[in-house]
XYZ file of C-alpha atoms in Angstrom:
533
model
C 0.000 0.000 0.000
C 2.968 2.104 0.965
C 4.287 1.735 -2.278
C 1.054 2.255 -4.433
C 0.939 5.630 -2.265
C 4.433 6.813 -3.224
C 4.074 5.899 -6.433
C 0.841 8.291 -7.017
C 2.879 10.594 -5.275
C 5.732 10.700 -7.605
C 3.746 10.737 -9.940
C 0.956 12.775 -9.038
C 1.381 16.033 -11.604
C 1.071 13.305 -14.677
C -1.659 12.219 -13.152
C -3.260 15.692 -12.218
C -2.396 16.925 -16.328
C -4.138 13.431 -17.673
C -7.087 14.020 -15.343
C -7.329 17.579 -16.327
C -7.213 16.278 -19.882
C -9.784 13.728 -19.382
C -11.874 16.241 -18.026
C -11.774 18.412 -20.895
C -12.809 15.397 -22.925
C -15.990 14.549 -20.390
C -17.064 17.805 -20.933
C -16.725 17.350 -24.479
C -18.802 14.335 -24.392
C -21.208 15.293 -22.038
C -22.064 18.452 -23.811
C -22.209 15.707 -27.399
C -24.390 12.915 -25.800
C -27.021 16.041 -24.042
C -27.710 17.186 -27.499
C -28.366 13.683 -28.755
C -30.738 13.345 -26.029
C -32.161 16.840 -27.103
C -32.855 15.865 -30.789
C -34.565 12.259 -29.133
C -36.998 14.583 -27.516
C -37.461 17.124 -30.275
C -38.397 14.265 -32.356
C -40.651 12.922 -29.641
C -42.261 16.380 -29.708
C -42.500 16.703 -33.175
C -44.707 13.336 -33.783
C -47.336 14.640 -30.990
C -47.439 18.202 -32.883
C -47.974 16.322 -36.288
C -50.866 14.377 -34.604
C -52.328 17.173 -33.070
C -51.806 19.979 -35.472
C -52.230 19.783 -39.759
C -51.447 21.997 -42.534
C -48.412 24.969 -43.196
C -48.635 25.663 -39.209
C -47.676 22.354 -38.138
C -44.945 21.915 -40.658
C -43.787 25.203 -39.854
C -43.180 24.594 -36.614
C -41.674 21.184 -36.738
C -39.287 21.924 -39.368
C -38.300 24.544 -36.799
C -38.072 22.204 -34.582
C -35.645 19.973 -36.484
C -33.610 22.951 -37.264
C -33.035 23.624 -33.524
C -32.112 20.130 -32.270
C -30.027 19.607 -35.202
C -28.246 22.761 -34.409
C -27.591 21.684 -31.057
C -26.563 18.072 -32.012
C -24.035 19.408 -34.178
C -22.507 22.048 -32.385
C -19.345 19.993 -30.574
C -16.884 19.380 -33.544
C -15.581 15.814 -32.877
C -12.222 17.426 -34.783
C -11.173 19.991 -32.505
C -11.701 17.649 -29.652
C -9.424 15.340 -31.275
C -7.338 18.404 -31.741
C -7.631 19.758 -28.530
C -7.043 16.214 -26.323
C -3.926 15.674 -28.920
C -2.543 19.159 -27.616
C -2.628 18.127 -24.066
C -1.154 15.016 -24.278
C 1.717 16.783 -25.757
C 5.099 15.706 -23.586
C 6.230 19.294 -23.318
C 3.218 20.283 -21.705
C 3.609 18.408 -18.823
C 4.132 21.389 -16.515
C 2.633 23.671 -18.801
C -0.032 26.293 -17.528
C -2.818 27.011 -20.222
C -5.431 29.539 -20.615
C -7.838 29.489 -24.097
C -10.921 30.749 -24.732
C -12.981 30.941 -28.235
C -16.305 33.290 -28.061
C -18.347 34.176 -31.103
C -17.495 37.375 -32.784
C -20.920 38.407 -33.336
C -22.342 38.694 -29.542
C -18.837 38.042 -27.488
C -20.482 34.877 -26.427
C -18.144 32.472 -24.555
C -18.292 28.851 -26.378
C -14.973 27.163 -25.110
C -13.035 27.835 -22.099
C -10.050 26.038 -20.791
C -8.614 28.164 -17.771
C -9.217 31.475 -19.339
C -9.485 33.422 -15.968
C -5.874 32.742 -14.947
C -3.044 35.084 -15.185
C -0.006 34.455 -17.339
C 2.760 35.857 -19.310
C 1.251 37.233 -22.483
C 4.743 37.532 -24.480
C 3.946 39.694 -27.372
C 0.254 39.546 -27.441
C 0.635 41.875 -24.689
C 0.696 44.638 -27.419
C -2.885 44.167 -28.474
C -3.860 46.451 -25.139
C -0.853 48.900 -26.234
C -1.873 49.137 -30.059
C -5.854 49.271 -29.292
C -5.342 52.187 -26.382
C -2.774 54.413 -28.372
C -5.264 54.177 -31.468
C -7.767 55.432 -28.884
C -6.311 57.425 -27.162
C -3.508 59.122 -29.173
C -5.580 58.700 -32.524
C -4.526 57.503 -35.996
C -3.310 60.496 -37.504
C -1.007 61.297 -34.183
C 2.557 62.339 -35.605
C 5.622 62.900 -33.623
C 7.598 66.005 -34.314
C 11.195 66.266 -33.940
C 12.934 69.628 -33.937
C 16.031 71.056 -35.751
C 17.401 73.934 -33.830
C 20.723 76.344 -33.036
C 21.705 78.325 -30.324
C 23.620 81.637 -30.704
C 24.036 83.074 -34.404
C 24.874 82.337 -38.006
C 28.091 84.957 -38.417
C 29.489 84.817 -42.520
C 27.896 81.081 -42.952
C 29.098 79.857 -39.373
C 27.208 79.072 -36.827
C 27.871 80.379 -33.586
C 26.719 77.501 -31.307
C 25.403 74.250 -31.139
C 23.006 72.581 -33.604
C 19.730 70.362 -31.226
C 18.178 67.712 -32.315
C 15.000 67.520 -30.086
C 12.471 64.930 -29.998
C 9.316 64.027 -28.835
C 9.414 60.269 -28.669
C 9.360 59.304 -32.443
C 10.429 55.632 -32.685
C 10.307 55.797 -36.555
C 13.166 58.251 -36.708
C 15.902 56.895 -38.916
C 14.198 53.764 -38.997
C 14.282 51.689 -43.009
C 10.776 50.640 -42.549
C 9.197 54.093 -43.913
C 10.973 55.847 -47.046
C 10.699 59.246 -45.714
C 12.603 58.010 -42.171
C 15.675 56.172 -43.980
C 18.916 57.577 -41.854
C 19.740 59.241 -46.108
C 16.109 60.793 -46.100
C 16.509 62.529 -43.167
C 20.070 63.051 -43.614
C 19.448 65.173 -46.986
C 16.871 66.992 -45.773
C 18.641 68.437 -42.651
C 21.752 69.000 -45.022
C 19.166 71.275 -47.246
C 17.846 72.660 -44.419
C 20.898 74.025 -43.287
C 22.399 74.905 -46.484
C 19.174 76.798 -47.145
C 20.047 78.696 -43.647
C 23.636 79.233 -44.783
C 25.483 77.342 -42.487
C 28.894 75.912 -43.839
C 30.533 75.381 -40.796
C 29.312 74.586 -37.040
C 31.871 76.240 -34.197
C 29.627 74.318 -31.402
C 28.446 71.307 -30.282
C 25.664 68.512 -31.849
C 23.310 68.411 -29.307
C 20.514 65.071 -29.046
C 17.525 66.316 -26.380
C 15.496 63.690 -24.404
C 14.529 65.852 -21.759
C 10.366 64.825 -21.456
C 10.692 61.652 -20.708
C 12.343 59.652 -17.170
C 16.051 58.848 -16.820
C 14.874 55.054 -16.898
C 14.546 54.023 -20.778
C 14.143 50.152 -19.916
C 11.223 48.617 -18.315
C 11.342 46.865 -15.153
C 11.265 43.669 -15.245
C 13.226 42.946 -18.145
C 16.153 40.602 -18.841
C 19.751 40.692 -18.884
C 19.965 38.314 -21.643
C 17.451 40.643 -23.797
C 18.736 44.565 -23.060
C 22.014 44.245 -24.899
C 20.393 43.161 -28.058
C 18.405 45.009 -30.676
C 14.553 43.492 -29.436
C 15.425 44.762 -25.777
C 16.130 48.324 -27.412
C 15.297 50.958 -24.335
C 13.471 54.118 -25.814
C 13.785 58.152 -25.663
C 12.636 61.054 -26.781
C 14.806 61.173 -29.480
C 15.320 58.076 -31.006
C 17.732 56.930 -34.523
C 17.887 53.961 -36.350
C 15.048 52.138 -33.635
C 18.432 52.168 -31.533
C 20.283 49.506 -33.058
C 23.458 49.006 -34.826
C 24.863 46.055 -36.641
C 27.762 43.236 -35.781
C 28.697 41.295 -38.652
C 30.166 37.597 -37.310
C 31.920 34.419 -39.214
C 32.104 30.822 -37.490
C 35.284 29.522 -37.049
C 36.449 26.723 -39.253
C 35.393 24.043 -36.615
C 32.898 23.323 -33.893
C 34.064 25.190 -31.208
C 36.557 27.250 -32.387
C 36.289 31.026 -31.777
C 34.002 32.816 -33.640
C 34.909 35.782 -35.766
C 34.000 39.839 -35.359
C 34.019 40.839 -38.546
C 33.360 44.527 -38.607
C 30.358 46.835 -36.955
C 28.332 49.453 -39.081
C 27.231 52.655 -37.645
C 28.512 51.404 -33.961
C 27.523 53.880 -31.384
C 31.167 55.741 -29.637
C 32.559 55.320 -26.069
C 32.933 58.950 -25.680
C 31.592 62.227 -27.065
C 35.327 62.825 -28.723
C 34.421 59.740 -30.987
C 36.112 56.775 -29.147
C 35.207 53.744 -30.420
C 33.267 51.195 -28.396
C 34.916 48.392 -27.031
C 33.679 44.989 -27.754
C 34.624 41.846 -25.799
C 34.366 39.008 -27.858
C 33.974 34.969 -26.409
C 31.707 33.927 -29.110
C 32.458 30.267 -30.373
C 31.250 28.507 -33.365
C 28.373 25.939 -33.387
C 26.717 22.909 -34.434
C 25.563 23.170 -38.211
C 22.229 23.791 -38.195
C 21.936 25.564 -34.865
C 20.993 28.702 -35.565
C 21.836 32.543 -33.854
C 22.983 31.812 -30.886
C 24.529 34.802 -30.204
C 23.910 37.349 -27.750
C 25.042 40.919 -26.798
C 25.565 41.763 -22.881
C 26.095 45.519 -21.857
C 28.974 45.800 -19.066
C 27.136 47.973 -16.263
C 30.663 50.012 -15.083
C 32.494 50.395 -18.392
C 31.237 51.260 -22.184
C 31.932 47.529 -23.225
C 30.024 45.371 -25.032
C 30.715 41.166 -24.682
C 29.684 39.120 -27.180
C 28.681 35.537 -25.835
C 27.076 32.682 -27.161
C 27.351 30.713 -30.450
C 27.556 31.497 -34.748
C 26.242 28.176 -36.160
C 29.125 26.766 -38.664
C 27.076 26.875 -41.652
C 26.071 30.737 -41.036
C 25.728 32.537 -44.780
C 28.702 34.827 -45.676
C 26.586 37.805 -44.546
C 25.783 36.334 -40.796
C 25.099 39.708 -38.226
C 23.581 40.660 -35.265
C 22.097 43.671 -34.093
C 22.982 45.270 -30.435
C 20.858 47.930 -28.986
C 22.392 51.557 -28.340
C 22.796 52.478 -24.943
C 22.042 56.163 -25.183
C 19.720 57.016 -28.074
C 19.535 61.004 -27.925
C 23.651 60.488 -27.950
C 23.984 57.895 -30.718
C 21.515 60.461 -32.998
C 23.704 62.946 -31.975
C 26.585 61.151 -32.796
C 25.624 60.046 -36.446
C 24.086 63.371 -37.482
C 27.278 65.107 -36.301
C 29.143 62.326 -38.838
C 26.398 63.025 -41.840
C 27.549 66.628 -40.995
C 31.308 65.861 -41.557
C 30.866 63.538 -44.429
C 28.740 66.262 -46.362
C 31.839 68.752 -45.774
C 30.409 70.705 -43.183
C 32.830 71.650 -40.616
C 31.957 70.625 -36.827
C 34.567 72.126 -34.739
C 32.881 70.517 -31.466
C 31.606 66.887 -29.919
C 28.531 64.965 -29.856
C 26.628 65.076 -26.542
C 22.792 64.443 -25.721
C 21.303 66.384 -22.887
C 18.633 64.521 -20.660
C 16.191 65.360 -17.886
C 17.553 67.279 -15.366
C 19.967 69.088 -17.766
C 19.051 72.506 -18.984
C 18.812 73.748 -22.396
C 19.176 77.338 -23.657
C 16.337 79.351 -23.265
C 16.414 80.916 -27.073
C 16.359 78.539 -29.182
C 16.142 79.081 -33.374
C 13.803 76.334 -35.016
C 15.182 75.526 -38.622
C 13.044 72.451 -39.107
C 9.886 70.624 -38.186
C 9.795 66.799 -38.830
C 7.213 64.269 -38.558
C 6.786 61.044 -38.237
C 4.188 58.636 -40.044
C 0.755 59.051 -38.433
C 0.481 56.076 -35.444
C -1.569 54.151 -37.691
C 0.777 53.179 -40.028
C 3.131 53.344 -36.656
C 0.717 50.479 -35.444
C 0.793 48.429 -38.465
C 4.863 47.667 -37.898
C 4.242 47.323 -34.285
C 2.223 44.566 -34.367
C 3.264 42.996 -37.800
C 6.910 43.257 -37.154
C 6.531 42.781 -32.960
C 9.032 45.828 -32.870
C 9.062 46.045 -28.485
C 10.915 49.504 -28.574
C 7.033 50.925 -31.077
C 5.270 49.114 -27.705
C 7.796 51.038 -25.295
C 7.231 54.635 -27.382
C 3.254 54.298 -27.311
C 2.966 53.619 -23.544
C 5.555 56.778 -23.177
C 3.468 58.858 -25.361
C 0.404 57.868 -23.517
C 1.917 59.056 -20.127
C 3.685 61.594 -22.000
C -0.294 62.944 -22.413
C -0.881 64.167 -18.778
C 2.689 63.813 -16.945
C 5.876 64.696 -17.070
C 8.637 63.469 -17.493
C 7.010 60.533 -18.938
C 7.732 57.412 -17.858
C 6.331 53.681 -18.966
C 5.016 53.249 -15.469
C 2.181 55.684 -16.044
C 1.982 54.791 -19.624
C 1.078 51.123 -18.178
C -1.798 52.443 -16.321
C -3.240 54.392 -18.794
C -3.333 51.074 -20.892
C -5.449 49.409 -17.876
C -7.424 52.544 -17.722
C -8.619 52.077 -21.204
C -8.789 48.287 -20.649
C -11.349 48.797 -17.456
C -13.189 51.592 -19.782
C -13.851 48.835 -22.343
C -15.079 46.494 -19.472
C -12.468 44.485 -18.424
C -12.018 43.165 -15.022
C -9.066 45.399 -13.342
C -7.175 42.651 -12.473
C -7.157 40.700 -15.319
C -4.616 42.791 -16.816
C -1.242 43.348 -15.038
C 1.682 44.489 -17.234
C 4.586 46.185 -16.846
C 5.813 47.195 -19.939
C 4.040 47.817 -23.092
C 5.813 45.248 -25.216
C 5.472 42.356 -23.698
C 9.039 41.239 -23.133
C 8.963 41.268 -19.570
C 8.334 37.689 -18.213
C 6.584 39.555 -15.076
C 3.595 40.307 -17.184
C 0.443 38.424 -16.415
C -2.914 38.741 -18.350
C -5.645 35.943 -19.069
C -7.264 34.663 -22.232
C -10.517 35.867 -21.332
C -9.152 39.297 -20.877
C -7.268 39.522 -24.601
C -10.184 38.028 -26.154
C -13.018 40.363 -24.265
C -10.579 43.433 -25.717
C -10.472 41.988 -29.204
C -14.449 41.867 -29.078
C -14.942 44.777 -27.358
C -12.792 47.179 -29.812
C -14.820 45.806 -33.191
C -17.288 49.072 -33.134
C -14.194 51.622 -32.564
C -13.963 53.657 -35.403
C -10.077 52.789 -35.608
C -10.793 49.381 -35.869
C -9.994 48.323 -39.215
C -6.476 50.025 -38.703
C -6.221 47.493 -36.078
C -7.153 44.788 -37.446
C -4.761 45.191 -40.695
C -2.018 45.370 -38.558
C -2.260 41.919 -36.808
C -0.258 39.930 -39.286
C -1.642 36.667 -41.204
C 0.114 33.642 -39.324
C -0.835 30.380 -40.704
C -3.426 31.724 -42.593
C -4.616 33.423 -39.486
C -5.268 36.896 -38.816
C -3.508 37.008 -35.380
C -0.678 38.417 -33.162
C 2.071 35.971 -31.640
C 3.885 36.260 -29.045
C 7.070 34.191 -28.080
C 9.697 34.401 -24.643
C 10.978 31.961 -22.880
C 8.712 28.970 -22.043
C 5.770 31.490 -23.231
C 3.664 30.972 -26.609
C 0.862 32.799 -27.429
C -1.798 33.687 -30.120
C -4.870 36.129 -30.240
C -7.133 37.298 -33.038
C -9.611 36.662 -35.086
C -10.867 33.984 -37.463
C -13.411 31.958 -39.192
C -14.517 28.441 -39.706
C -15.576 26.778 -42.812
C -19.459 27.147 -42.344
C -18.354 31.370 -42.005
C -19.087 31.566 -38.229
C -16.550 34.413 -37.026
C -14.603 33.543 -34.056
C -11.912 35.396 -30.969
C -9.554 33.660 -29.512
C -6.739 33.842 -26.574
C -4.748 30.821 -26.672
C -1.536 31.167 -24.162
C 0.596 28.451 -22.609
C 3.654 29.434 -20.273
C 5.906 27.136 -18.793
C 6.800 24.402 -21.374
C 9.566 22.709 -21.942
C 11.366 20.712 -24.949
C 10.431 22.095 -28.370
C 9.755 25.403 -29.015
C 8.373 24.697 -32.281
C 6.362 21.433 -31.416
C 4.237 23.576 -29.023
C 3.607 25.966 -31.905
C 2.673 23.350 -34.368
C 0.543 21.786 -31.699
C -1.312 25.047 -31.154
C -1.474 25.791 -34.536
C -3.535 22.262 -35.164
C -6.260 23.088 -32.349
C -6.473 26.792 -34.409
C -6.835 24.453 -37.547
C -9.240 22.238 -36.376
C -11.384 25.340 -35.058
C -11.026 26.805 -38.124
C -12.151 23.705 -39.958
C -15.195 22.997 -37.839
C -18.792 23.672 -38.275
C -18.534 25.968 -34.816
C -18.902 25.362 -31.480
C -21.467 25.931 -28.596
């Protein structure tokens, strides 16, 4: 007996996920076998009406009748139980937690429900609150502005001063993704700009301004492992280039050998003289076949970058990375001030950035106005692309709206303001960071799929909605971390029933890829079903 009892013990969370599953499947059942018994006494019902009642009125209401049991017979489909049972039998789901729920499109009604009340990390679906309250709340046409100023005077084509670059939180500046944003777009027009204002030569300083928004540029709660690295990018007021530069990288000509720095373009300097950065680099060479491995630590004491992890040994000729840049408003500083050089105008002093609690001059000279796309074409990157410093600038902006300085903090409330404005419950939503990339967020299905029904009548909506990207033929967000995958949107099943979804499972292990496959087949077999009830 002893041993039966340790046994169960040992193996008591196998037992508790099979039970769970089996539960799942009783429910299934249950809910199959009471419609059955439904259309046995419809059709009970509909002999006595046919013997009591003749004519168009008794047909009419029998043939309603059939309609309604047969709807209810039909409304489990036996393929996304098969589907679903399959997906929690899955090995690397043993000590998963996982939260679903579908609900029809049409009147938000809840027809499957697995855990959707409990609280886990979101991962990148976490920017369907940040997209849906900055379209609210901010608008679609919102532009950012950033400014193109001098201090002092322009004496015989010199300028007397410094030249300011001040923003206003535009993540789009310098960034490839728009054409009139490209680091050479913005580049010319500043050089006309100033040639127009007949500056040849600068005898002062260029000067990058984040002065609205906190000293803190990262979120709490994010990781090490991420910050160094171009998708844990903090954001400023003045942003270039979405704050990232590029390492190129060779293998070595064997599995673990030392892996090669090849070069760095448009690398960010140690000091406002022009220094270059220092970069550390214990990188080895991998297995063929094993992907980027490689990852890009900031040293907290000294402007040093270390390189750590592994190039795969079959990496293509033009293998890179991208790190983040530690100070934005200095980096923009810093490549303007080389635009400047290359162009052959003279810059007789350094880059610097000045940040809150610095002061500016109190005359300053505007020589240009620039503006970013309007947020809804801001929106459709942020969510197609999953671009975590967009999700960082939008929940600044928002708190950028009624404090100052800004900081993501606020911006996170004003996100759960919106969310308990729509409805939601206030605890169902507790972020950090407006991204997602923090594992310390915690939101449940039932919460991302209430939004995604709730936001269908917003005027703004169908800028939403073209911004989730088409994954697997689904038009949905992802979101991926650590031991987190997750999916939310919108679909529809072969009989053209509309369906929302929240799908999120944290804490797997194995196979990143198996557990999106498997999750993708349960989407599938919704998809493919006549509905559910």
């Amino acid at each position: 007996m002893s041993g039966l009892l340790g046994w169960i013990f040992s193996r008591k969370k196998d037992l508790i996920r099979k039970l769970a599953a089996l539960a799942d499947t009783a429910a299934f059942y249950l809910k199959y076998w009471l419609a059955m018994f439904y259309l046995y006494i419809g059709m009970l019902m509909i002999q006595r009406i046919k013997q009591a009642l003749s004519g168009f009125f008794a047909w009419s209401i029998t043939g309603w009748m059939v309609c309604l049991v047969l709807y209810e017979a039909h409304a489990q489909s036996p393929s996304f139980l098969r589907a679903w049972q399959r997906f929690r039998q899955l090995p690397e789901l043993r000590h998963a937690a996982i939260g679903m729920e579908v609900m029809d499109a049409t009147n938000g009604k809840v027809v499957f429900q697995v855990q959707s009340h409990l609280g886990l990390a979101p991962a990148s679906c976490n920017k369907v609150f940040t997209a849906a309250a900055a379209l609210e709340q901010l608008g679609p046409g919102y532009r950012y502005k950033t400014l193109l100023a001098y201090s002092g005077s322009i004496q015989q084509q010199v300028l007397e001063g410094n030249l300011y670059l001040i923003g206003s939180g535009d993540p789009t500046l310098g960034s490839w993704r728009y054409p009139a944003t490209t680091t050479e777009s913005i580049g010319t027009r500043w050089l006309q700009v100033l040639r127009r204002a007949g500056i040849r030569s600068i005898r002062g300083n260029v000067v990058g301004v984040d002065t609205i928004y906190s000293t803190q540029m990262i979120p709490g709660g994010w990781v090490w492992e991420d910050i160094g690295n171009y998708y844990g990018a903090g954001c400023a007021a003045l942003n270039w280039h979405e704050n990232q530069f590029d390492i190129a990288l060779q293998p070595g000509e064997h599995v673990g050998d030392p892996a090669r720095l090849m070069g760095m373009k448009h690398a960010p300097y140690a000091t406002p003289d022009g220094k270059p950065l220092q970069v550390v680099n214990e990188l080895l060479t991998g297995e063929a076949g094993s992907g980027d491995q490689a990852y890009v630590y900031f040293d907290l004491t000294r402007p040093i970058l270390f390189l750590r992890g592994t190039v795969p040994l079959d990496a293509s000729p033009d293998f890179s990375i991208s790190a983040s840049v530690p100070d934005p408003a200095a980096y923009a500083a810093q490549q303007f001030r080389d635009t400047l050089l290359q162009a052959g105008i003279d810059v007789q002093g350094k880059a610097l950035a000045v940040h809150l609690h610095d002061t500016l001059p109190a005359a300053l000279t505007v020589l240009d106005t620039f503006y970013s796309p309007p947020l809804d074409s801001i929106v459709y990157w942020f969510l197609h692309r999953s671009i975590n410093l967009y999700g960082e600038a939008l929940a600044l902006s928002l708190s950028h709206q009624q404090h100052h300085p800004a900081t993501i903090q606020t911006g996170v409330e004003m996100i759960h303001q919106f969310c308990i404005q729509l409805g939601l419950d206030a605890t169902a939503v507790n972020t950090v960071d407006g991204s997602g990339l923090s594992p310390a967020n915690r939101v449940t299905a039932h919460a991302l799929a209430s939004l995604l029904f709730r936001i269908q009548h917003r005027p703004w909506f169908s800028d939403f909605y073209e911004a989730l990207p088409v994954i697997h033929n689904i038009r949905m967000k992802d979101g991926y971390i650590a031991g987190v995958r997750s999916y939310a949107g919108y679909l529809q099943d072969r009989s053209g029933k509309k369906w929302i979804f929240a799908f999120i499972v944290n804490n797997f292990t194995g196979s990143s890829l198996n557990v999106r496959n498997a999750m993708w087949d349960v989407l599938d077999a919704l998809k493919q079903s006549q509905g559910l009830k």
